[in-house]
mmCIF file of C-alpha atoms in Angstrom:
data_model
loop_
_atom_site.group_PDB
_atom_site.id
_atom_site.type_symbol
_atom_site.label_atom_id
_atom_site.label_comp_id
_atom_site.label_asym_id
_atom_site.label_seq_id
_atom_site.Cartn_x
_atom_site.Cartn_y
_atom_site.Cartn_z
ATOM 1 C CA MET A 1 -2.629 -0.538 19.616
ATOM 2 C CA PRO A 2 0.023 -2.597 21.850
ATOM 3 C CA THR A 3 0.995 -0.399 24.791
ATOM 4 C CA ASP A 4 4.054 -2.308 26.067
ATOM 5 C CA SER A 5 7.555 -0.399 26.668
ATOM 6 C CA SER A 6 9.075 -1.188 23.403
ATOM 7 C CA VAL A 7 6.153 -0.663 21.008
ATOM 8 C CA ARG A 8 5.489 2.827 22.487
ATOM 9 C CA TYR A 9 9.341 3.277 22.039
ATOM 10 C CA LEU A 10 8.805 2.715 18.340
ATOM 11 C CA PHE A 11 5.986 5.443 18.077
ATOM 12 C CA SER A 12 8.348 7.963 19.985
ATOM 13 C CA LEU A 13 10.759 7.903 16.793
ATOM 14 C CA LEU A 14 7.698 9.320 14.556
ATOM 15 C CA GLY A 15 8.333 12.474 12.962
ATOM 16 C CA SER A 16 7.570 14.339 9.581
ATOM 17 C CA ILE A 17 9.302 13.223 6.389
ATOM 18 C CA ARG A 18 12.144 14.998 5.503
ATOM 19 C CA LYS A 19 14.557 14.474 2.782
ATOM 20 C CA GLU A 20 17.672 13.876 5.084
ATOM 21 C CA SER A 21 15.386 10.904 6.724
ATOM 22 C CA PHE A 22 16.159 8.855 3.481
ATOM 23 C CA GLY A 23 19.213 6.849 2.970
ATOM 24 C CA LEU A 24 20.638 3.248 4.038
ATOM 25 C CA HIS A 25 23.416 3.809 6.061
ATOM 26 C CA ARG A 26 21.388 3.604 9.493
ATOM 27 C CA MET A 27 19.710 0.742 8.153
ATOM 28 C CA THR A 28 22.938 -1.221 7.010
ATOM 29 C CA LEU A 29 24.282 -0.616 10.579
ATOM 30 C CA LEU A 30 21.025 -1.801 12.365
ATOM 31 C CA MET A 31 20.967 -4.723 9.984
ATOM 32 C CA ASP A 32 24.454 -5.679 10.981
ATOM 33 C CA GLU A 33 23.424 -5.807 14.609
ATOM 34 C CA LEU A 34 20.632 -7.988 14.271
ATOM 35 C CA GLY A 35 22.606 -10.647 12.313
ATOM 36 C CA ASN A 36 21.540 -9.374 8.801
ATOM 37 C CA PRO A 37 18.128 -11.029 8.403
ATOM 38 C CA GLU A 38 17.612 -8.983 5.203
ATOM 39 C CA GLN A 39 19.971 -11.518 3.406
ATOM 40 C CA ALA A 40 17.259 -14.364 3.871
ATOM 41 C CA ALA A 41 16.194 -16.446 0.824
ATOM 42 C CA GLY A 42 12.882 -16.088 -0.573
ATOM 43 C CA ILE A 43 12.272 -12.477 -0.341
ATOM 44 C CA ILE A 44 9.808 -10.652 -2.725
ATOM 45 C CA HIS A 45 10.312 -6.831 -2.955
ATOM 46 C CA VAL A 46 7.274 -4.878 -4.110
ATOM 47 C CA ALA A 47 7.435 -1.356 -5.091
ATOM 48 C CA GLY A 48 5.378 1.113 -7.225
ATOM 49 C CA THR A 49 3.021 4.009 -6.782
ATOM 50 C CA ASN A 50 -0.257 2.348 -6.819
ATOM 51 C CA GLY A 51 -1.474 -1.232 -6.105
ATOM 52 C CA LYS A 52 1.565 -2.562 -4.392
ATOM 53 C CA GLY A 53 -0.096 -3.269 -1.461
ATOM 54 C CA SER A 54 -2.578 -5.340 -3.125
ATOM 55 C CA THR A 55 -0.429 -6.750 -5.345
ATOM 56 C CA ALA A 56 1.663 -7.978 -2.235
ATOM 57 C CA ALA A 57 -1.494 -9.278 -0.472
ATOM 58 C CA MET A 58 -2.624 -11.372 -3.585
ATOM 59 C CA ILE A 59 1.216 -12.853 -3.988
ATOM 60 C CA GLU A 60 0.897 -13.670 -0.288
ATOM 61 C CA SER A 61 -2.468 -15.277 -0.512
ATOM 62 C CA GLY A 62 -1.504 -17.364 -3.404
ATOM 63 C CA LEU A 63 1.694 -18.633 -2.040
ATOM 64 C CA ARG A 64 -0.348 -19.757 1.165
ATOM 65 C CA MET A 65 -2.644 -21.616 -0.886
ATOM 66 C CA ALA A 66 0.162 -23.156 -2.297
ATOM 67 C CA GLY A 67 1.080 -24.574 1.017
ATOM 68 C CA CYS A 68 3.894 -22.108 1.653
ATOM 69 C CA SER A 69 4.742 -20.201 4.969
ATOM 70 C CA THR A 70 4.714 -16.629 4.202
ATOM 71 C CA GLY A 71 5.613 -13.113 5.891
ATOM 72 C CA LEU A 72 3.895 -10.078 4.688
ATOM 73 C CA TYR A 73 5.093 -6.623 5.520
ATOM 74 C CA THR A 74 3.022 -3.355 4.314
ATOM 75 C CA SER A 75 2.584 0.285 5.409
ATOM 76 C CA PRO A 76 0.854 2.130 6.930
ATOM 77 C CA HIS A 77 -1.486 0.457 9.038
ATOM 78 C CA LEU A 78 -5.270 1.511 9.432
ATOM 79 C CA SER A 79 -5.602 1.004 13.113
ATOM 80 C CA ARG A 80 -2.866 -1.031 14.970
ATOM 81 C CA LEU A 81 0.734 -1.542 14.064
ATOM 82 C CA ASN A 82 0.388 -5.229 14.341
ATOM 83 C CA GLU A 83 -1.723 -4.986 10.764
ATOM 84 C CA ARG A 84 2.014 -4.186 9.096
ATOM 85 C CA PHE A 85 3.051 -7.686 9.933
ATOM 86 C CA ARG A 86 1.585 -10.779 8.715
ATOM 87 C CA LEU A 87 2.650 -14.339 9.484
ATOM 88 C CA ASN A 88 0.812 -16.851 7.474
ATOM 89 C CA GLY A 89 -2.118 -14.283 6.942
ATOM 90 C CA ALA A 90 -2.473 -13.354 10.529
ATOM 91 C CA PRO A 91 -1.357 -10.067 11.872
ATOM 92 C CA VAL A 92 1.109 -10.670 14.733
ATOM 93 C CA SER A 93 0.290 -10.921 18.232
ATOM 94 C CA ASP A 94 1.022 -8.425 20.509
ATOM 95 C CA GLU A 95 3.533 -10.545 22.427
ATOM 96 C CA ALA A 96 5.269 -11.240 19.256
ATOM 97 C CA LEU A 97 5.353 -7.767 18.065
ATOM 98 C CA GLU A 98 6.757 -6.416 21.689
ATOM 99 C CA SER A 99 9.305 -9.165 21.827
ATOM 100 C CA ALA A 100 10.748 -8.198 18.472
ATOM 101 C CA ALA A 101 10.379 -4.531 18.848
ATOM 102 C CA GLY A 102 12.479 -5.100 22.246
ATOM 103 C CA GLN A 103 15.437 -6.621 19.901
ATOM 104 C CA VAL A 104 15.172 -3.951 17.428
ATOM 105 C CA ARG A 105 15.137 -1.101 20.027
ATOM 106 C CA ARG A 106 18.284 -2.653 21.813
ATOM 107 C CA ALA A 107 20.036 -2.893 18.345
ATOM 108 C CA ASN A 108 19.302 0.854 17.935
ATOM 109 C CA GLU A 109 20.829 1.622 21.096
ATOM 110 C CA ARG A 110 24.037 -0.174 20.303
ATOM 111 C CA VAL A 111 24.061 1.466 16.884
ATOM 112 C CA MET A 112 23.733 4.912 18.383
ATOM 113 C CA ALA A 113 26.248 4.101 21.329
ATOM 114 C CA ARG A 114 28.804 2.739 18.598
ATOM 115 C CA HIS A 115 28.060 5.787 15.613
ATOM 116 C CA GLY A 116 26.726 8.650 17.564
ATOM 117 C CA ARG A 117 23.226 10.054 17.947
ATOM 118 C CA SER A 118 22.816 10.782 14.204
ATOM 119 C CA SER A 119 22.918 7.474 13.360
ATOM 120 C CA HIS A 120 19.860 6.288 15.327
ATOM 121 C CA PRO A 121 17.177 4.700 12.952
ATOM 122 C CA THR A 122 14.217 6.573 12.261
ATOM 123 C CA PHE A 123 10.677 5.058 12.801
ATOM 124 C CA PHE A 124 10.246 3.253 9.871
ATOM 125 C CA GLU A 125 13.528 1.882 9.315
ATOM 126 C CA SER A 126 12.816 0.244 12.793
ATOM 127 C CA VAL A 127 9.561 -1.086 12.144
ATOM 128 C CA THR A 128 11.185 -2.281 8.700
ATOM 129 C CA ALA A 129 13.804 -4.127 10.975
ATOM 130 C CA VAL A 130 10.981 -5.502 13.313
ATOM 131 C CA ALA A 131 9.066 -7.138 10.223
ATOM 132 C CA LEU A 132 12.518 -8.530 8.894
ATOM 133 C CA VAL A 133 13.145 -10.099 12.659
ATOM 134 C CA LEU A 134 9.443 -11.306 12.860
ATOM 135 C CA PHE A 135 9.910 -13.286 9.840
ATOM 136 C CA GLU A 136 13.621 -14.563 10.498
ATOM 137 C CA ARG A 137 12.382 -15.849 13.940
ATOM 138 C CA SER A 138 9.130 -17.566 12.255
ATOM 139 C CA ALA A 139 11.386 -19.063 9.331
ATOM 140 C CA THR A 140 8.941 -18.053 6.766
ATOM 141 C CA GLY A 141 9.455 -19.653 3.331
ATOM 142 C CA PHE A 142 8.455 -16.560 1.471
ATOM 143 C CA ARG A 143 8.674 -12.989 2.673
ATOM 144 C CA ILE A 144 7.039 -10.366 0.913
ATOM 145 C CA ILE A 145 8.297 -6.823 1.538
ATOM 146 C CA GLU A 146 6.232 -3.590 0.376
ATOM 147 C CA THR A 147 8.547 -0.331 0.020
ATOM 148 C CA GLY A 148 7.616 2.629 2.010
ATOM 149 C CA LEU A 149 8.234 5.496 -0.146
ATOM 150 C CA GLY A 150 10.314 5.235 -3.520
ATOM 151 C CA GLY A 151 12.810 2.170 -3.444
ATOM 152 C CA ARG A 152 16.514 3.491 -4.046
ATOM 153 C CA LEU A 153 16.779 5.039 -0.461
ATOM 154 C CA ASP A 154 13.781 3.106 1.220
ATOM 155 C CA ALA A 155 14.407 1.288 4.174
ATOM 156 C CA SER A 156 13.406 -1.551 2.636
ATOM 157 C CA ASN A 157 16.189 -1.696 0.104
ATOM 158 C CA VAL A 158 18.453 -3.463 2.326
ATOM 159 C CA VAL A 159 16.827 -6.680 1.432
ATOM 160 C CA ARG A 160 18.817 -9.159 -1.149
ATOM 161 C CA PRO A 161 15.479 -10.289 -3.071
ATOM 162 C CA ASP A 162 14.854 -13.244 -5.033
ATOM 163 C CA ARG A 163 12.119 -11.469 -7.075
ATOM 164 C CA VAL A 164 11.083 -7.836 -7.238
ATOM 165 C CA VAL A 165 7.333 -6.845 -8.646
ATOM 166 C CA LEU A 166 7.087 -3.408 -9.807
ATOM 167 C CA THR A 167 3.412 -2.109 -10.172
ATOM 168 C CA LYS A 168 2.052 0.807 -11.799
ATOM 169 C CA ILE A 169 4.185 3.883 -11.491
ATOM 170 C CA ASP A 170 2.508 7.347 -11.161
ATOM 171 C CA HIS A 171 3.284 11.030 -10.179
ATOM 172 C CA ASP A 172 3.227 10.829 -6.336
ATOM 173 C CA HIS A 173 5.646 12.015 -3.709
ATOM 174 C CA GLU A 174 7.311 14.167 -6.306
ATOM 175 C CA ARG A 175 8.748 16.322 -3.497
ATOM 176 C CA TYR A 176 10.747 13.445 -2.519
ATOM 177 C CA LEU A 177 11.492 11.426 -5.578
ATOM 178 C CA GLY A 178 12.075 13.923 -8.279
ATOM 179 C CA LEU A 179 9.939 15.240 -11.448
ATOM 180 C CA GLY A 180 8.407 13.161 -14.228
ATOM 181 C CA LEU A 181 7.583 9.287 -14.318
ATOM 182 C CA ARG A 182 11.174 8.678 -15.766
ATOM 183 C CA ARG A 183 12.687 10.279 -12.212
ATOM 184 C CA ILE A 184 10.468 8.297 -10.225
ATOM 185 C CA ALA A 185 10.701 5.004 -12.052
ATOM 186 C CA ALA A 186 14.246 5.395 -11.554
ATOM 187 C CA GLU A 187 14.021 5.827 -7.793
ATOM 188 C CA LYS A 188 11.675 2.536 -7.901
ATOM 189 C CA GLY A 189 13.432 0.443 -10.373
ATOM 190 C CA ALA A 190 16.840 0.633 -8.104
ATOM 191 C CA ILE A 191 15.330 -2.398 -6.089
ATOM 192 C CA ILE A 192 16.144 -4.808 -8.957
ATOM 193 C CA LYS A 193 19.272 -6.108 -7.898
ATOM 194 C CA PRO A 194 21.906 -8.316 -9.767
ATOM 195 C CA GLY A 195 20.564 -11.857 -10.284
ATOM 196 C CA CYS A 196 16.987 -11.400 -9.312
ATOM 197 C CA ARG A 197 13.873 -11.968 -11.311
ATOM 198 C CA ALA A 198 11.874 -8.815 -11.922
ATOM 199 C CA VAL A 199 7.938 -9.043 -12.751
ATOM 200 C CA ILE A 200 7.230 -5.447 -14.573
ATOM 201 C CA GLY A 201 3.536 -4.591 -14.351
ATOM 202 C CA LYS A 202 1.771 -2.470 -16.876
ATOM 203 C CA GLN A 203 3.520 0.774 -17.140
ATOM 204 C CA ALA A 204 3.730 4.056 -19.114
ATOM 205 C CA PRO A 205 5.831 3.664 -22.032
ATOM 206 C CA GLU A 206 8.706 6.051 -20.326
ATOM 207 C CA ALA A 207 8.449 4.294 -16.969
ATOM 208 C CA ARG A 208 8.590 0.824 -18.623
ATOM 209 C CA GLU A 209 11.755 1.783 -20.610
ATOM 210 C CA VAL A 210 13.455 3.023 -17.339
ATOM 211 C CA LEU A 211 12.773 -0.339 -15.404
ATOM 212 C CA LEU A 212 13.841 -2.486 -18.285
ATOM 213 C CA ARG A 213 17.007 -0.646 -18.468
ATOM 214 C CA PHE A 214 17.474 -1.457 -14.851
ATOM 215 C CA CYS A 215 16.635 -5.084 -15.399
ATOM 216 C CA ARG A 216 19.551 -5.302 -18.400
ATOM 217 C CA LYS A 217 22.010 -3.434 -16.024
ATOM 218 C CA ALA A 218 21.593 -5.803 -13.036
ATOM 219 C CA GLY A 219 21.256 -8.905 -15.474
ATOM 220 C CA ALA A 220 17.864 -9.656 -13.975
ATOM 221 C CA GLY A 221 15.346 -12.000 -15.677
ATOM 222 C CA VAL A 222 12.010 -10.354 -16.564
ATOM 223 C CA ALA A 223 8.714 -11.259 -16.565
ATOM 224 C CA ASP A 224 6.843 -8.637 -18.422
ATOM 225 C CA VAL A 225 3.345 -8.586 -17.889
ATOM 226 C CA GLU A 226 2.178 -6.229 -20.539
ATOM 227 C CA ARG A 227 3.871 -8.733 -23.242
ATOM 228 C CA GLU A 228 3.441 -12.051 -21.523
ATOM 229 C CA TRP A 229 -0.532 -12.040 -19.993
ATOM 230 C CA GLN A 230 -3.722 -10.966 -21.687
ATOM 231 C CA VAL A 231 -7.017 -10.223 -20.079
ATOM 232 C CA ARG A 232 -9.947 -11.976 -21.939
ATOM 233 C CA ASP A 233 -13.966 -11.881 -20.937
ATOM 234 C CA ALA A 234 -13.545 -9.472 -18.404
ATOM 235 C CA ARG A 235 -16.865 -8.838 -16.523
ATOM 236 C CA SER A 236 -17.939 -7.318 -13.218
ATOM 237 C CA VAL A 237 -19.873 -8.974 -10.392
ATOM 238 C CA ALA A 238 -20.983 -6.527 -7.896
ATOM 239 C CA GLY A 239 -17.851 -4.484 -8.298
ATOM 240 C CA ARG A 240 -15.618 -7.432 -8.273
ATOM 241 C CA TRP A 241 -14.074 -8.530 -11.459
ATOM 242 C CA ARG A 242 -13.828 -11.932 -13.118
ATOM 243 C CA PHE A 243 -11.537 -12.612 -16.139
ATOM 244 C CA ARG A 244 -9.502 -15.356 -17.733
ATOM 245 C CA ALA A 245 -5.636 -14.586 -17.782
ATOM 246 C CA GLU A 246 -3.950 -15.937 -20.477
ATOM 247 C CA GLY A 247 -0.294 -16.500 -20.652
ATOM 248 C CA ARG A 248 2.174 -18.055 -22.694
ATOM 249 C CA HIS A 249 1.964 -21.416 -21.045
ATOM 250 C CA ARG A 250 -0.993 -21.366 -19.019
ATOM 251 C CA THR A 251 -4.594 -19.727 -18.357
ATOM 252 C CA VAL A 252 -6.025 -18.725 -14.997
ATOM 253 C CA ASP A 253 -9.802 -18.045 -14.467
ATOM 254 C CA VAL A 254 -9.890 -15.306 -11.935
ATOM 255 C CA GLN A 255 -12.388 -14.172 -9.603
ATOM 256 C CA LEU A 256 -10.956 -11.306 -7.526
ATOM 257 C CA ALA A 257 -12.020 -10.569 -3.865
ATOM 258 C CA LEU A 258 -10.705 -6.920 -3.997
ATOM 259 C CA ALA A 259 -13.221 -4.684 -5.752
ATOM 260 C CA GLY A 260 -12.644 -2.279 -8.403
ATOM 261 C CA GLU A 261 -11.645 -2.388 -12.085
ATOM 262 C CA HIS A 262 -8.117 -1.184 -11.295
ATOM 263 C CA GLN A 263 -7.420 -4.381 -9.428
ATOM 264 C CA ILE A 264 -7.347 -6.468 -12.892
ATOM 265 C CA GLU A 265 -3.672 -4.872 -13.391
ATOM 266 C CA ASN A 266 -2.616 -5.675 -9.896
ATOM 267 C CA ALA A 267 -4.091 -9.144 -10.177
ATOM 268 C CA LEU A 268 -1.918 -9.545 -13.600
ATOM 269 C CA ALA A 269 1.100 -8.498 -11.592
ATOM 270 C CA ALA A 270 0.664 -10.976 -8.877
ATOM 271 C CA ILE A 271 -0.150 -13.726 -11.196
ATOM 272 C CA ALA A 272 2.952 -13.473 -13.221
ATOM 273 C CA ALA A 273 4.834 -13.298 -9.990
ATOM 274 C CA LEU A 274 3.119 -16.503 -8.468
ATOM 275 C CA ASP A 275 3.715 -18.118 -12.106
ATOM 276 C CA ASP A 276 7.481 -17.366 -11.795
ATOM 277 C CA CYS A 277 7.332 -19.014 -8.248
ATOM 278 C CA GLY A 278 5.972 -22.238 -9.724
ATOM 279 C CA VAL A 279 2.270 -21.915 -8.315
ATOM 280 C CA SER A 280 -0.298 -23.962 -9.881
ATOM 281 C CA SER A 281 -3.172 -22.314 -11.556
ATOM 282 C CA ASP A 282 -5.609 -23.567 -9.181
ATOM 283 C CA GLN A 283 -3.650 -22.158 -6.119
ATOM 284 C CA ILE A 284 -3.501 -18.691 -8.100
ATOM 285 C CA GLU A 285 -7.252 -18.797 -8.151
ATOM 286 C CA ALA A 286 -7.804 -19.667 -4.777
ATOM 287 C CA GLY A 287 -5.485 -16.977 -3.711
ATOM 288 C CA LEU A 288 -7.181 -14.382 -5.475
ATOM 289 C CA ARG A 289 -10.631 -15.622 -4.482
ATOM 290 C CA GLU A 290 -9.366 -15.216 -0.755
ATOM 291 C CA THR A 291 -7.065 -12.160 -0.766
ATOM 292 C CA VAL A 292 -8.015 -9.702 2.446
ATOM 293 C CA TRP A 293 -6.878 -6.225 2.100
ATOM 294 C CA PRO A 294 -8.888 -3.788 4.297
ATOM 295 C CA GLY A 295 -9.890 -0.378 3.774
ATOM 296 C CA ARG A 296 -9.519 -0.493 -0.247
ATOM 297 C CA LEU A 297 -13.083 -0.382 -1.809
ATOM 298 C CA GLU A 298 -14.372 -2.179 1.424
ATOM 299 C CA PHE A 299 -17.957 -2.162 2.227
ATOM 300 C CA SER A 300 -18.025 -1.776 6.003
ATOM 301 C CA ARG A 301 -21.741 -0.879 7.056
ATOM 302 C CA SER A 302 -24.954 -1.489 4.994
ATOM 303 C CA ASP A 303 -27.656 1.075 6.332
ATOM 304 C CA PRO A 304 -26.778 3.486 4.838
ATOM 305 C CA ARG A 305 -23.951 1.693 2.773
ATOM 306 C CA VAL A 306 -20.360 2.852 4.051
ATOM 307 C CA LEU A 307 -17.490 2.198 1.354
ATOM 308 C CA LEU A 308 -13.842 2.785 2.737
ATOM 309 C CA ASP A 309 -11.326 3.376 0.248
ATOM 310 C CA ALA A 310 -7.745 4.581 0.930
ATOM 311 C CA ALA A 311 -7.632 6.781 -2.504
ATOM 312 C CA HIS A 312 -4.672 9.286 -1.563
ATOM 313 C CA ASN A 313 -3.129 10.301 -5.187
ATOM 314 C CA PRO A 314 -4.456 10.990 -8.496
ATOM 315 C CA ASP A 315 -4.366 7.523 -9.915
ATOM 316 C CA GLY A 316 -6.238 6.164 -6.728
ATOM 317 C CA ALA A 317 -8.792 8.953 -6.976
ATOM 318 C CA ARG A 318 -9.506 8.221 -10.730
ATOM 319 C CA ALA A 319 -10.069 4.587 -9.730
ATOM 320 C CA LEU A 320 -12.623 5.418 -7.016
ATOM 321 C CA ALA A 321 -14.368 7.733 -9.393
ATOM 322 C CA ASP A 322 -14.677 4.916 -12.159
ATOM 323 C CA PHE A 323 -16.031 2.654 -9.167
ATOM 324 C CA LEU A 324 -18.697 4.910 -8.180
ATOM 325 C CA GLY A 325 -19.603 5.815 -11.821
ATOM 326 C CA ARG A 326 -19.976 2.255 -12.411
ATOM 327 C CA GLU A 327 -21.433 0.820 -9.106
ATOM 328 C CA ALA A 328 -23.495 3.715 -7.555
ATOM 329 C CA HIS A 329 -24.650 5.822 -10.542
ATOM 330 C CA ASP A 330 -28.043 5.841 -9.359
ATOM 331 C CA ARG A 331 -27.471 6.154 -5.890
ATOM 332 C CA ASP A 332 -27.064 9.309 -3.548
ATOM 333 C CA VAL A 333 -23.305 9.539 -2.827
ATOM 334 C CA THR A 334 -22.026 11.720 0.321
ATOM 335 C CA LEU A 335 -17.926 11.908 0.031
ATOM 336 C CA ILE A 336 -16.186 12.230 3.404
ATOM 337 C CA TYR A 337 -12.648 13.302 2.642
ATOM 338 C CA GLY A 338 -9.712 13.960 4.305
ATOM 339 C CA SER A 339 -5.831 14.227 3.255
ATOM 340 C CA SER A 340 -2.330 14.670 4.651
ATOM 341 C CA ARG A 341 -0.787 18.179 3.841
ATOM 342 C CA ASP A 342 1.732 16.619 1.460
ATOM 343 C CA LYS A 343 -0.707 15.346 -1.262
ATOM 344 C CA ALA A 344 -1.887 16.691 -4.736
ATOM 345 C CA VAL A 345 -5.245 17.389 -3.461
ATOM 346 C CA ASP A 346 -6.572 19.635 -6.144
ATOM 347 C CA GLU A 347 -5.924 16.891 -8.632
ATOM 348 C CA ILE A 348 -7.549 14.355 -6.325
ATOM 349 C CA ALA A 349 -10.451 16.350 -5.766
ATOM 350 C CA GLY A 350 -10.791 17.237 -9.523
ATOM 351 C CA TRP A 351 -11.416 13.451 -9.931
ATOM 352 C CA MET A 352 -13.048 12.575 -6.706
ATOM 353 C CA PHE A 353 -15.483 15.200 -5.813
ATOM 354 C CA PRO A 354 -17.544 15.218 -9.163
ATOM 355 C CA ALA A 355 -18.487 11.396 -8.430
ATOM 356 C CA ALA A 356 -20.238 12.593 -5.195
ATOM 357 C CA ASP A 357 -23.762 14.730 -4.672
ATOM 358 C CA ARG A 358 -22.020 16.188 -1.420
ATOM 359 C CA VAL A 359 -18.744 16.385 0.329
ATOM 360 C CA VAL A 360 -17.814 16.594 3.634
ATOM 361 C CA LEU A 361 -14.147 17.621 4.513
ATOM 362 C CA THR A 362 -12.724 16.334 7.755
ATOM 363 C CA ARG A 363 -9.234 15.587 9.092
ATOM 364 C CA SER A 364 -7.472 12.266 10.787
ATOM 365 C CA LYS A 365 -6.090 12.528 14.068
ATOM 366 C CA VAL A 366 -2.372 12.304 12.678
ATOM 367 C CA GLN A 367 -0.449 15.330 13.075
ATOM 368 C CA ARG A 368 0.326 15.874 9.141
ATOM 369 C CA SER A 369 -3.350 15.876 8.235
ATOM 370 C CA ALA A 370 -4.684 18.906 6.386
ATOM 371 C CA SER A 371 -7.082 21.103 8.336
ATOM 372 C CA PRO A 372 -10.637 21.054 7.066
ATOM 373 C CA ARG A 373 -10.201 24.816 6.394
ATOM 374 C CA ALA A 374 -7.316 24.128 4.670
ATOM 375 C CA LEU A 375 -8.435 21.884 2.537
ATOM 376 C CA LEU A 376 -11.675 23.953 1.791
ATOM 377 C CA ALA A 377 -9.396 26.696 0.227
ATOM 378 C CA ALA A 378 -7.734 24.571 -1.844
ATOM 379 C CA VAL A 379 -10.378 22.252 -3.156
ATOM 380 C CA GLY A 380 -13.661 24.093 -2.409
ATOM 381 C CA HIS A 381 -14.011 24.852 -5.931
ATOM 382 C CA HIS A 382 -14.325 21.253 -7.157
ATOM 383 C CA HIS A 383 -18.034 20.993 -5.888
ATOM 384 C CA ALA A 384 -21.121 23.262 -5.021
ATOM 385 C CA ARG A 385 -22.040 21.423 -1.836
ATOM 386 C CA ILE A 386 -19.494 21.277 0.540
ATOM 387 C CA GLU A 387 -19.229 20.866 4.509
ATOM 388 C CA THR A 388 -16.441 20.955 6.730
ATOM 389 C CA ALA A 389 -16.273 18.786 10.221
ATOM 390 C CA PRO A 390 -13.572 18.416 12.805
ATOM 391 C CA ASP A 391 -13.567 15.138 12.958
ATOM 392 C CA ILE A 392 -14.768 11.531 11.375
ATOM 393 C CA GLU A 393 -17.176 11.332 14.223
ATOM 394 C CA GLU A 394 -18.954 14.530 13.208
ATOM 395 C CA ALA A 395 -18.584 13.804 9.571
ATOM 396 C CA MET A 396 -20.221 10.482 9.962
ATOM 397 C CA ARG A 397 -23.185 12.501 11.620
ATOM 398 C CA ILE A 398 -23.702 14.814 8.844
ATOM 399 C CA ALA A 399 -23.268 12.149 6.208
ATOM 400 C CA ASP A 400 -25.850 9.762 7.990
ATOM 401 C CA ARG A 401 -28.221 12.791 7.925
ATOM 402 C CA SER A 402 -27.787 13.251 4.154
ATOM 403 C CA ALA A 403 -27.662 9.585 2.828
ATOM 404 C CA GLY A 404 -31.034 7.971 3.724
ATOM 405 C CA GLY A 405 -31.427 4.318 3.468
ATOM 406 C CA SER A 406 -30.686 4.002 -0.193
ATOM 407 C CA GLY A 407 -27.339 6.342 -0.007
ATOM 408 C CA TRP A 408 -23.893 5.736 -0.160
ATOM 409 C CA ILE A 409 -21.268 7.135 2.535
ATOM 410 C CA VAL A 410 -17.708 7.128 0.990
ATOM 411 C CA VAL A 411 -14.869 7.678 3.204
ATOM 412 C CA ALA A 412 -11.589 8.439 1.197
ATOM 413 C CA GLY A 413 -8.480 10.316 0.569
ATOM 414 C CA SER A 414 -6.192 9.086 3.789
ATOM 415 C CA ILE A 415 -5.654 5.867 5.077
ATOM 416 C CA PHE A 416 -5.584 7.276 8.655
ATOM 417 C CA LEU A 417 -8.919 8.637 8.253
ATOM 418 C CA VAL A 418 -10.258 5.388 6.503
ATOM 419 C CA GLY A 419 -8.741 3.333 9.803
ATOM 420 C CA GLU A 420 -10.467 5.749 12.092
ATOM 421 C CA ALA A 421 -13.845 5.519 10.291
ATOM 422 C CA ARG A 422 -13.205 1.693 10.480
ATOM 423 C CA ASP A 423 -12.829 1.699 13.870
ATOM 424 C CA LEU A 424 -15.800 3.910 14.398
ATOM 425 C CA LEU A 425 -17.959 1.403 12.603
ATOM 426 C CA GLY A 426 -16.689 -1.526 14.405
#
C-alpha cells in the first residue's frame, strides 16, 4: 500500500458507517473546488446489490477492446488502494495516486476552511473525488463509476452520466437503504438522471417496476435486458459459462472469463450497455473473454485448491453454494468464513455452510469485522463441524491440515478477508 502523506491522509478519514455520513452536500462543495470533474462526458454509472463490480469490469474491458480509453472506479479494494482506480485496465501508479490524493486533500482543506469542520468530506467522498481527478487528468473517453452503498445519497451520485446500469437489486444494507425491494430500488434508481440512457438488468418484478418509473420520470431511454436479450445454449466449462446472447439486432457468442452461473446475468447487462455504446459483437466477445475481476470465484492455489470469493450477502452466498454444488460436489470442502458486523450472517450461513464439509470462522484485520466468537454464537447452528481461528493465517493452517491434496479450501464472506488470503497466498 502506498505510504506517502496524502494517501495516509485519506486513510485517516476512515470511520464507521453512519446514516449522517450520507448526503451530497459535502461532495458538491468538493466538486466545485476541483473544477467539477463529475460533469465530464462519457460517464457510465453502475449501481445494484450484486454484480455491479463484475458488470462494470466487463463493460470496461469491452470498451477497451473497442479501442476506447477507459477509467474504472470500484470499491472496496482487496489489498491496495490503487486497485480502486484503473486506467486502461491497469491500477494507477503510486505516484499518480499520491498526486491526485494531494489535490483532493488541499481541496478538502479549502472546503473546511470556508464551510466549517462539519463540511469536511468523508473517506469515501474523498476517494471518489480522487477517481474523478485521475480520470480527468488522463482525459479518458469512458469513465465507469461504481456506486458504493445505495445510490441516491452515495458520493458517486454527483456525476452526470451518459448512461446508467442497474444490476440485480436484492436485500442488503436495509439498515441504511430501507426495508423491502421497492425502497432499496428507489434508492438505487435515483442515479437515473434526465436525458441519460438506462440499462435495466434482470430484476424482481417490484424492483423493475420502480426502476422503470424512475426512467419515465427522468425521460431516460431504456435498454431493458430482460425483454431485449435472450440466453441460448448455455453450458459450463470448468465453471465458466459459454452461451449465445440473442438481441433484437445482433447475436453475441459469449465465453466468460469470470466463473459462476450468476455471471450470465451480469454479462447480459454489460452486453446491453456495450451494445448501447456502439461496440461491435466481436469487440464485446473479446472484452468478456479478457475481463479480470480478482477475488470473485478466483482460484488462487492448486494443492490443495483454494477458491476466493467475496460473497458477502445472501444472494452472493446462494451463488457460491450453487457453484460448489456444481463444480465441487465430489470434493472435500473446507470453508473459511468471516464477515463484517453489519451483514445478514444467519441467512448467508444458511446458504453457504451446507455446501462445505467443515467450517472455520475467522476475522479480517478490519475494525468492523465480527469476531469468530460472535460469529459462532450467531451461525454455529448451521453446521456440525465448526472451528474458530483468530486470523486468516491460523485459519489457513487449520484448513490445510483438513483439506488434503484433492480437497478444496474456500475463503468467503468478506472482501477484506479475501484480500488478506490473497496476499498470504502470494
